[in-house]
PDB file of C-alpha atoms in Angstrom:
ATOM      1  CA  MET A1219       3.534 -17.624 -50.120  1.00 48.00           C
ATOM      2  CA  GLU A1220       2.381 -15.614 -46.640  1.00 50.00           C
ATOM      3  CA  THR A1221       1.033 -17.426 -43.637  1.00 59.00           C
ATOM      4  CA  ALA A1222      -2.262 -16.719 -41.692  1.00 51.00           C
ATOM      5  CA  ILE A1223       1.193 -16.115 -38.449  1.00 51.00           C
ATOM      6  CA  ASP A1224       3.464 -13.488 -40.509  1.00 54.00           C
ATOM      7  CA  LYS A1225      -0.559 -12.220 -41.490  1.00 51.00           C
ATOM      8  CA  LEU A1226      -0.946 -11.835 -37.975  1.00 48.00           C
ATOM      9  CA  THR A1227       2.851 -10.430 -36.893  1.00 50.00           C
ATOM     10  CA  HIS A1228       2.461  -7.215 -39.741  1.00 51.00           C
ATOM     11  CA  ILE A1229      -0.895  -6.773 -38.383  1.00 52.00           C
ATOM     12  CA  VAL A1230       0.461  -7.025 -34.343  1.00 60.00           C
ATOM     13  CA  ASN A1231       3.617  -5.741 -33.019  1.00 75.00           C
ATOM     14  CA  LEU A1232       4.486  -9.192 -30.810  1.00 85.00           C
ATOM     15  CA  GLU A1233       7.174  -6.301 -28.977  1.00 87.00           C
ATOM     16  CA  TYR A1234       4.711  -3.616 -27.944  1.00 89.00           C
ATOM     17  CA  PHE A1235       2.541  -7.203 -26.693  1.00 90.00           C
ATOM     18  CA  ILE A1236       6.188  -8.368 -23.960  1.00 91.00           C
ATOM     19  CA  ARG A1237       6.251  -5.156 -22.875  1.00 92.00           C
ATOM     20  CA  ILE A1238       3.604  -4.851 -21.626  1.00 93.00           C
ATOM     21  CA  ALA A1239       3.745  -8.714 -20.698  1.00 93.00           C
ATOM     22  CA  VAL A1240       6.493  -7.421 -18.720  1.00 94.00           C
ATOM     23  CA  ALA A1241       4.995  -5.014 -16.524  1.00 94.00           C
ATOM     24  CA  VAL A1242       2.288  -6.949 -15.402  1.00 94.00           C
ATOM     25  CA  ILE A1243       4.511  -9.497 -14.321  1.00 94.00           C
ATOM     26  CA  PHE A1244       6.244  -7.062 -12.683  1.00 94.00           C
ATOM     27  CA  GLY A1245       3.702  -4.794 -10.945  1.00 93.00           C
ATOM     28  CA  PHE A1246       2.632  -8.198  -9.624  1.00 93.00           C
ATOM     29  CA  CYS A1247       5.973  -8.914  -7.983  1.00 92.00           C
ATOM     30  CA  ILE A1248       5.464  -4.978  -6.428  1.00 91.00           C
ATOM     31  CA  GLY A1249       1.679  -5.658  -5.562  1.00 89.00           C
ATOM     32  CA  LEU A1250       2.486  -9.115  -3.683  1.00 89.00           C
ATOM     33  CA  GLU A1251       4.718  -7.374  -1.215  1.00 86.00           C
ATOM     34  CA  ARG A1252       1.776  -5.474  -0.735  1.00 85.00           C
ATOM     35  CA  GLU A1253      -0.567  -8.309  -0.429  1.00 85.00           C
ATOM     36  CA  LEU A1254       1.300 -10.542   2.177  1.00 84.00           C
ATOM     37  CA  THR A1255       1.695  -7.053   3.726  1.00 78.00           C
ATOM     38  CA  ASN A1256      -1.921  -5.966   4.166  1.00 74.00           C
ATOM     39  CA  LYS A1257      -1.601  -3.199   3.032  1.00 77.00           C
ATOM     40  CA  TYR A1258      -4.998  -1.424   0.904  1.00 73.00           C
ATOM     41  CA  ALA A1259      -3.311  -0.799  -2.387  1.00 78.00           C
ATOM     42  CA  GLY A1260      -2.456  -4.682  -3.137  1.00 82.00           C
ATOM     43  CA  LEU A1261      -2.211  -7.175  -6.405  1.00 87.00           C
ATOM     44  CA  ARG A1262      -4.987  -5.391  -8.615  1.00 90.00           C
ATOM     45  CA  THR A1263      -3.756  -1.537  -7.241  1.00 87.00           C
ATOM     46  CA  HIS A1264      -0.175  -2.447  -8.622  1.00 90.00           C
ATOM     47  CA  ILE A1265      -0.537  -4.317 -11.824  1.00 92.00           C
ATOM     48  CA  LEU A1266      -3.029  -1.615 -13.353  1.00 92.00           C
ATOM     49  CA  VAL A1267      -0.926   0.704 -12.759  1.00 92.00           C
ATOM     50  CA  CYS A1268       2.211  -0.604 -14.085  1.00 93.00           C
ATOM     51  CA  LEU A1269       1.204  -1.484 -17.294  1.00 93.00           C
ATOM     52  CA  GLY A1270      -1.471   1.786 -17.191  1.00 92.00           C
ATOM     53  CA  ALA A1271       1.474   3.593 -16.499  1.00 92.00           C
ATOM     54  CA  CYS A1272       3.661   0.925 -19.935  1.00 92.00           C
ATOM     55  CA  VAL A1273       0.270   1.779 -22.022  1.00 91.00           C
ATOM     56  CA  PHE A1274       0.486   4.463 -22.000  1.00 90.00           C
ATOM     57  CA  THR A1275       4.503   5.016 -22.624  1.00 89.00           C
ATOM     58  CA  LEU A1276       4.260   3.107 -25.456  1.00 89.00           C
ATOM     59  CA  ILE A1277       1.049   5.468 -26.790  1.00 86.00           C
ATOM     60  CA  SER A1278       3.792   8.470 -26.264  1.00 84.00           C
ATOM     61  CA  ILE A1279       6.344   6.953 -28.442  1.00 83.00           C
ATOM     62  CA  TYR A1280       4.322   5.055 -30.983  1.00 81.00           C
ATOM     63  CA  GLY A1281       0.510   6.199 -31.260  1.00 76.00           C
ATOM     64  CA  PHE A1282       0.718   9.171 -33.041  1.00 69.00           C
ATOM     65  CA  PRO A1283       1.704   9.307 -37.164  1.00 61.00           C
ATOM     66  CA  THR A1284       4.847  11.146 -37.923  1.00 55.00           C
ATOM     67  CA  PHE A1285       3.993  14.063 -39.796  1.00 50.00           C
ATOM     68  CA  ALA A1286       7.693  14.530 -41.806  1.00 45.00           C
ATOM     69  CA  PRO A1287       7.161  12.880 -44.917  1.00 47.00           C
ATOM     70  CA  GLY A1288       9.956  10.459 -46.663  1.00 45.00           C
ATOM     71  CA  ASP A1289      12.139  10.865 -43.825  1.00 48.00           C
ATOM     72  CA  ASN A1290      12.296   8.914 -40.260  1.00 50.00           C
ATOM     73  CA  VAL A1291      12.302  12.302 -38.954  1.00 48.00           C
ATOM     74  CA  ILE A1292       9.201  13.231 -37.221  1.00 48.00           C
ATOM     75  CA  ILE A1293       7.935  16.552 -36.471  1.00 50.00           C
ATOM     76  CA  ASP A1294       5.231  18.385 -35.435  1.00 50.00           C
ATOM     77  CA  ASN A1295       2.685  20.599 -37.261  1.00 50.00           C
ATOM     78  CA  ALA A1296       2.240  22.921 -34.909  1.00 47.00           C
ATOM     79  CA  THR A1297       5.617  22.974 -33.157  1.00 49.00           C
ATOM     80  CA  GLY A1298       8.015  21.805 -35.717  1.00 50.00           C
ATOM     81  CA  VAL A1299       9.400  19.499 -33.560  1.00 57.00           C
ATOM     82  CA  ARG A1300       7.560  16.042 -32.183  1.00 61.00           C
ATOM     83  CA  ASP A1301       8.055  15.297 -28.636  1.00 69.00           C
ATOM     84  CA  THR A1302       7.310  11.851 -27.439  1.00 70.00           C
ATOM     85  CA  SER A1303       7.410  12.388 -24.196  1.00 73.00           C
ATOM     86  CA  ARG A1304       4.347  14.833 -23.635  1.00 75.00           C
ATOM     87  CA  VAL A1305       2.279  11.658 -22.780  1.00 76.00           C
ATOM     88  CA  ALA A1306       4.584  10.177 -20.586  1.00 75.00           C
ATOM     89  CA  ALA A1307       5.535  13.322 -18.666  1.00 79.00           C
ATOM     90  CA  GLN A1308       1.559  12.969 -17.494  1.00 83.00           C
ATOM     91  CA  ILE A1309       1.844  10.027 -15.707  1.00 85.00           C
ATOM     92  CA  VAL A1310       3.967  11.055 -12.878  1.00 80.00           C
ATOM     93  CA  THR A1311       0.932  13.980 -12.454  1.00 80.00           C
ATOM     94  CA  GLY A1312      -1.580  11.766 -12.757  1.00 83.00           C
ATOM     95  CA  ILE A1313      -0.395   9.506 -10.153  1.00 83.00           C
ATOM     96  CA  GLY A1314      -0.078  11.422  -7.296  1.00 79.00           C
ATOM     97  CA  PHE A1315      -3.578  11.838  -6.988  1.00 79.00           C
ATOM     98  CA  ILE A1316      -4.312   8.096  -6.570  1.00 79.00           C
ATOM     99  CA  GLY A1317      -0.843   8.269  -4.526  1.00 76.00           C
ATOM    100  CA  ALA A1318      -3.138  10.749  -2.534  1.00 77.00           C
ATOM    101  CA  GLY A1319      -6.227   8.313  -2.689  1.00 75.00           C
ATOM    102  CA  THR A1320      -4.021   5.428  -0.029  1.00 73.00           C
ATOM    103  CA  VAL A1321      -2.696   8.237   2.180  1.00 72.00           C
ATOM    104  CA  LEU A1322      -4.649   8.259   5.258  1.00 65.00           C
ATOM    105  CA  ARG A1323      -3.843  11.161   8.378  1.00 59.00           C
ATOM    106  CA  ASN A1324      -5.367  11.137  11.808  1.00 53.00           C
ATOM    107  CA  GLY A1325      -3.701  12.373  14.287  1.00 52.00           C
ATOM    108  CA  PRO A1326       0.183  12.244  14.493  1.00 52.00           C
ATOM    109  CA  ILE A1327      -1.264   8.729  12.436  1.00 55.00           C
ATOM    110  CA  VAL A1328      -0.245   8.558   8.695  1.00 62.00           C
ATOM    111  CA  LEU A1329      -0.795   5.686   7.064  1.00 68.00           C
ATOM    112  CA  GLY A1330       0.027   4.665   3.013  1.00 76.00           C
ATOM    113  CA  LEU A1331       3.144   6.786   2.136  1.00 80.00           C
ATOM    114  CA  THR A1332       4.772   3.191   2.105  1.00 83.00           C
ATOM    115  CA  THR A1333       2.339   2.547  -0.744  1.00 84.00           C
ATOM    116  CA  ALA A1334       1.755   5.714  -2.201  1.00 86.00           C
ATOM    117  CA  ALA A1335       5.609   5.322  -2.600  1.00 88.00           C
ATOM    118  CA  THR A1336       5.632   1.404  -3.998  1.00 90.00           C
ATOM    119  CA  LEU A1337       2.271   3.119  -7.074  1.00 89.00           C
ATOM    120  CA  TRP A1338       4.747   6.005  -7.704  1.00 90.00           C
ATOM    121  CA  ILE A1339       7.911   3.176  -8.368  1.00 92.00           C
ATOM    122  CA  ALA A1340       5.322   0.404  -9.733  1.00 92.00           C
ATOM    123  CA  ALA A1341       4.298   3.815 -12.842  1.00 92.00           C
ATOM    124  CA  SER A1342       8.050   4.046 -14.019  1.00 92.00           C
ATOM    125  CA  ILE A1343       8.394   0.522 -13.767  1.00 94.00           C
ATOM    126  CA  GLY A1344       5.806   0.552 -16.639  1.00 93.00           C
ATOM    127  CA  MET A1345       6.993   3.052 -18.081  1.00 92.00           C
ATOM    128  CA  SER A1346      11.168   1.351 -17.815  1.00 92.00           C
ATOM    129  CA  CYS A1347       9.216  -1.607 -19.939  1.00 92.00           C
ATOM    130  CA  GLY A1348       7.205   0.821 -22.150  1.00 90.00           C
ATOM    131  CA  ALA A1349       9.862   2.375 -23.998  1.00 89.00           C
ATOM    132  CA  GLY A1350      12.300  -1.289 -23.758  1.00 90.00           C
ATOM    133  CA  MET A1351      14.614  -0.163 -20.865  1.00 92.00           C
ATOM    134  CA  PHE A1352      13.450  -3.706 -19.831  1.00 92.00           C
ATOM    135  CA  ASP A1353      17.267  -3.858 -17.557  1.00 92.00           C
ATOM    136  CA  ILE A1354      15.522  -0.269 -15.580  1.00 92.00           C
ATOM    137  CA  ALA A1355      12.140  -1.680 -14.731  1.00 93.00           C
ATOM    138  CA  PHE A1356      14.515  -5.401 -12.876  1.00 94.00           C
ATOM    139  CA  ALA A1357      16.293  -3.381 -11.754  1.00 94.00           C
ATOM    140  CA  GLY A1358      13.846  -0.918  -9.767  1.00 92.00           C
ATOM    141  CA  THR A1359      11.424  -3.794  -9.223  1.00 93.00           C
ATOM    142  CA  VAL A1360      14.252  -5.618  -7.270  1.00 93.00           C
ATOM    143  CA  LEU A1361      15.708  -2.957  -5.210  1.00 93.00           C
ATOM    144  CA  SER A1362      12.107  -1.886  -4.862  1.00 91.00           C
ATOM    145  CA  ILE A1363      11.175  -5.419  -2.655  1.00 91.00           C
ATOM    146  CA  LEU A1364      14.344  -5.658  -1.072  1.00 91.00           C
ATOM    147  CA  THR A1365      13.807  -2.855   0.298  1.00 90.00           C
ATOM    148  CA  LEU A1366      10.904  -3.053   1.751  1.00 87.00           C
ATOM    149  CA  VAL A1367      11.181  -6.553   2.557  1.00 86.00           C
ATOM    150  CA  SER A1368      15.228  -5.509   4.518  1.00 86.00           C
ATOM    151  CA  VAL A1369      14.418  -2.062   6.093  1.00 81.00           C
ATOM    152  CA  ARG A1370      11.069  -3.848   7.364  1.00 76.00           C
ATOM    153  CA  VAL A1371      13.521  -6.269   9.037  1.00 77.00           C
ATOM    154  CA  PHE A1372      16.293  -3.480   9.945  1.00 78.00           C
ATOM    155  CA  GLU A1373      13.897  -1.430  12.058  1.00 70.00           C
ATOM    156  CA  ARG A1374      12.591  -4.265  14.080  1.00 70.00           C
ATOM    157  CA  LYS A1375      15.860  -5.778  15.204  1.00 72.00           C
ATOM    158  CA  VAL A1376      18.654  -3.213  14.076  1.00 69.00           C
ATOM    159  CA  LEU A1377      17.895   0.547  14.974  1.00 63.00           C
ATOM    160  CA  PRO A1378      17.670   1.341  19.475  1.00 55.00           C
ATOM    161  CA  THR A1379      15.346   0.487  20.567  1.00 51.00           C
ATOM    162  CA  SER A1380      14.413   4.083  22.367  1.00 46.00           C
ATOM    163  CA  THR A1381      12.879   5.519  18.664  1.00 47.00           C
ATOM    164  CA  LYS A1382       9.754   5.883  18.898  1.00 53.00           C
ATOM    165  CA  ILE A1383       7.328   4.463  16.944  1.00 66.00           C
ATOM    166  CA  THR A1384       3.560   5.017  17.015  1.00 74.00           C
ATOM    167  CA  SER A1385       1.083   2.321  16.149  1.00 78.00           C
ATOM    168  CA  ARG A1386      -1.892   2.437  15.904  1.00 82.00           C
ATOM    169  CA  ILE A1387      -4.379  -0.193  18.439  1.00 87.00           C
ATOM    170  CA  LYS A1388      -7.045  -1.854  18.708  1.00 89.00           C
ATOM    171  CA  ILE A1389      -8.683  -3.562  21.666  1.00 91.00           C
ATOM    172  CA  ASN A1390     -11.785  -5.954  22.357  1.00 92.00           C
ATOM    173  CA  ILE A1391     -12.963  -6.114  25.886  1.00 91.00           C
ATOM    174  CA  ILE A1392     -15.639  -8.497  27.248  1.00 91.00           C
ATOM    175  CA  CYS A1393     -15.878  -7.873  30.953  1.00 90.00           C
ATOM    176  CA  ASN A1394     -18.987  -7.575  33.694  1.00 88.00           C
ATOM    177  CA  ASN A1395     -21.916  -4.930  33.712  1.00 88.00           C
ATOM    178  CA  GLU A1396     -19.865  -3.561  36.940  1.00 88.00           C
ATOM    179  CA  TYR A1397     -16.731  -3.200  36.204  1.00 88.00           C
ATOM    180  CA  THR A1398     -17.476  -1.371  32.493  1.00 89.00           C
ATOM    181  CA  GLN A1399     -16.886   2.238  34.162  1.00 90.00           C
ATOM    182  CA  LYS A1400     -13.553   0.983  36.037  1.00 90.00           C
ATOM    183  CA  ILE A1401     -12.940   0.178  32.652  1.00 90.00           C
ATOM    184  CA  GLN A1402     -13.374   2.752  30.510  1.00 90.00           C
ATOM    185  CA  LYS A1403     -11.913   5.063  33.063  1.00 90.00           C
ATOM    186  CA  TYR A1404      -8.673   3.005  32.812  1.00 89.00           C
ATOM    187  CA  ILE A1405      -7.989   3.742  29.679  1.00 89.00           C
ATOM    188  CA  ILE A1406      -9.037   7.421  29.481  1.00 89.00           C
ATOM    189  CA  GLU A1407      -6.548   8.107  31.781  1.00 88.00           C
ATOM    190  CA  LYS A1408      -3.616   5.987  30.646  1.00 88.00           C
ATOM    191  CA  TYR A1409      -3.904   5.893  26.845  1.00 86.00           C
ATOM    192  CA  PRO A1410      -4.703   9.899  26.082  1.00 83.00           C
ATOM    193  CA  ASN A1411      -4.414   8.964  22.421  1.00 82.00           C
ATOM    194  CA  ILE A1412      -8.135   7.405  22.033  1.00 86.00           C
ATOM    195  CA  SER A1413      -9.223   7.729  18.958  1.00 83.00           C
ATOM    196  CA  GLU A1414     -12.670   5.660  19.931  1.00 86.00           C
ATOM    197  CA  LEU A1415     -14.112   4.264  22.353  1.00 89.00           C
ATOM    198  CA  SER A1416     -17.256   2.304  22.772  1.00 89.00           C
ATOM    199  CA  THR A1417     -19.537  -0.299  24.839  1.00 89.00           C
ATOM    200  CA  LYS A1418     -22.004  -2.734  23.502  1.00 88.00           C
ATOM    201  CA  GLN A1419     -24.514  -5.052  25.506  1.00 85.00           C
ATOM    202  CA  LEU A1420     -24.024  -8.827  24.938  1.00 83.00           C
ATOM    203  CA  LYS A1421     -27.518 -10.080  23.420  1.00 79.00           C
ATOM    204  CA  VAL A1422     -26.081 -13.641  24.270  1.00 78.00           C
ATOM    205  CA  ASP A1423     -24.969 -11.806  27.678  1.00 78.00           C
ATOM    206  CA  GLU A1424     -26.918  -9.631  29.608  1.00 80.00           C
ATOM    207  CA  ASN A1425     -24.396  -9.420  32.627  1.00 84.00           C
ATOM    208  CA  SER A1426     -21.499  -9.012  30.824  1.00 88.00           C
ATOM    209  CA  THR A1427     -20.172  -6.093  27.760  1.00 90.00           C
ATOM    210  CA  LYS A1428     -17.920  -4.748  24.838  1.00 91.00           C
ATOM    211  CA  ILE A1429     -16.074  -2.291  25.004  1.00 91.00           C
ATOM    212  CA  THR A1430     -14.112  -1.843  21.796  1.00 92.00           C
ATOM    213  CA  CYS A1431     -11.302   1.174  21.724  1.00 91.00           C
ATOM    214  CA  VAL A1432      -8.873   2.594  19.146  1.00 89.00           C
ATOM    215  CA  LEU A1433      -6.003   3.790  20.703  1.00 87.00           C
ATOM    216  CA  ASP A1434      -2.020   5.461  19.963  1.00 84.00           C
ATOM    217  CA  ILE A1435       0.494   4.144  20.990  1.00 82.00           C
ATOM    218  CA  ILE A1436       4.440   4.260  21.343  1.00 78.00           C
ATOM    219  CA  SER A1437       5.727   1.200  22.202  1.00 76.00           C
ATOM    220  CA  ARG A1438       8.245  -1.414  19.880  1.00 71.00           C
ATOM    221  CA  LYS A1439       6.002  -4.400  21.257  1.00 76.00           C
ATOM    222  CA  PRO A1440       2.484  -2.969  21.559  1.00 82.00           C
ATOM    223  CA  ILE A1441       0.402  -5.473  22.046  1.00 83.00           C
ATOM    224  CA  LYS A1442       2.772  -7.598  24.565  1.00 84.00           C
ATOM    225  CA  ASP A1443       2.817  -4.074  26.165  1.00 85.00           C
ATOM    226  CA  LEU A1444      -0.890  -4.003  26.159  1.00 88.00           C
ATOM    227  CA  TYR A1445      -1.730  -6.934  27.036  1.00 87.00           C
ATOM    228  CA  ARG A1446       0.790  -6.790  29.998  1.00 86.00           C
ATOM    229  CA  ALA A1447      -1.026  -3.813  31.539  1.00 87.00           C
ATOM    230  CA  PHE A1448      -4.929  -5.452  31.072  1.00 88.00           C
ATOM    231  CA  SER A1449      -4.240  -8.943  32.351  1.00 83.00           C
ATOM    232  CA  ASN A1450      -4.017  -7.450  36.077  1.00 82.00           C
ATOM    233  CA  ILE A1451      -7.435  -5.187  35.715  1.00 85.00           C
ATOM    234  CA  GLN A1452     -10.303  -6.818  37.840  1.00 86.00           C
ATOM    235  CA  GLY A1453     -14.199  -7.786  35.649  1.00 86.00           C
ATOM    236  CA  ILE A1454     -12.540  -8.347  31.703  1.00 89.00           C
ATOM    237  CA  GLU A1455     -13.102 -12.010  30.649  1.00 88.00           C
ATOM    238  CA  SER A1456     -11.929 -11.408  27.538  1.00 89.00           C
ATOM    239  CA  ILE A1457      -9.777  -9.362  25.783  1.00 90.00           C
ATOM    240  CA  SER A1458      -8.026  -9.471  21.521  1.00 89.00           C
ATOM    241  CA  ILE A1459      -5.651  -6.364  20.565  1.00 89.00           C
ATOM    242  CA  GLN A1460      -4.894  -6.153  17.408  1.00 87.00           C
ATOM    243  CA  GLU A1461      -2.466  -3.659  15.246  1.00 80.00           C
ATOM    244  CA  CYS A1462      -4.314  -1.747  12.625  1.00 76.00           C
ATOM    245  CA  LEU A1463      -2.363  -2.237   9.448  1.00 60.00           C
ATOM    246  CA  GLU A1464      -1.644   0.687   6.851  1.00 51.00           C
TER     247      GLU A1464
END
């Protein structure tokens, strides 16, 4: 007598669920690295991209009926040949729109290219899972994470210090009112690549002003260099400097 589990197995293909689950796991692994480095596209985005690519690949391979009766040849009514890659092939094009949305350009700075690339590789890993090629999906996931982590360390510790690296930095300065214009003039003269510069009178202290600026600086250690540059300026009561992450 057929059990309930056997009936369920006939209705639900367990292999599909395994492929989808593996795609979610691999998407989580890549998304976790992006999340830990505070990128805009993190866990949810990479998981959904990987999952979506897997589902589309499954639909592309198994979602359309066989038109040739009585044998295993799959053909199309119109062309005589069924191409199971038609739907999956559009994933490569479609993922470009999502990747383009993560890329930002402001002056000489281009942000988000690496994140766009991780979305692209996440889609390919999802397609591999959908096709049942778990070895390729696993290798792609491991190599992607190793590349993201190891190359970042390599760039910081091995490359020559003369390598030009442009960073976007946000600076918040609390200063005495009488020194506001002097500090603004210093920032404008010393750092030409300024994308934002504003002042705001503090409500809690009428004698103090908050200066906020966002600038692009070429330096291996931009925050340390900026603290050193502003340390000798008179009138600064407090200062906070942070890097605008990709």
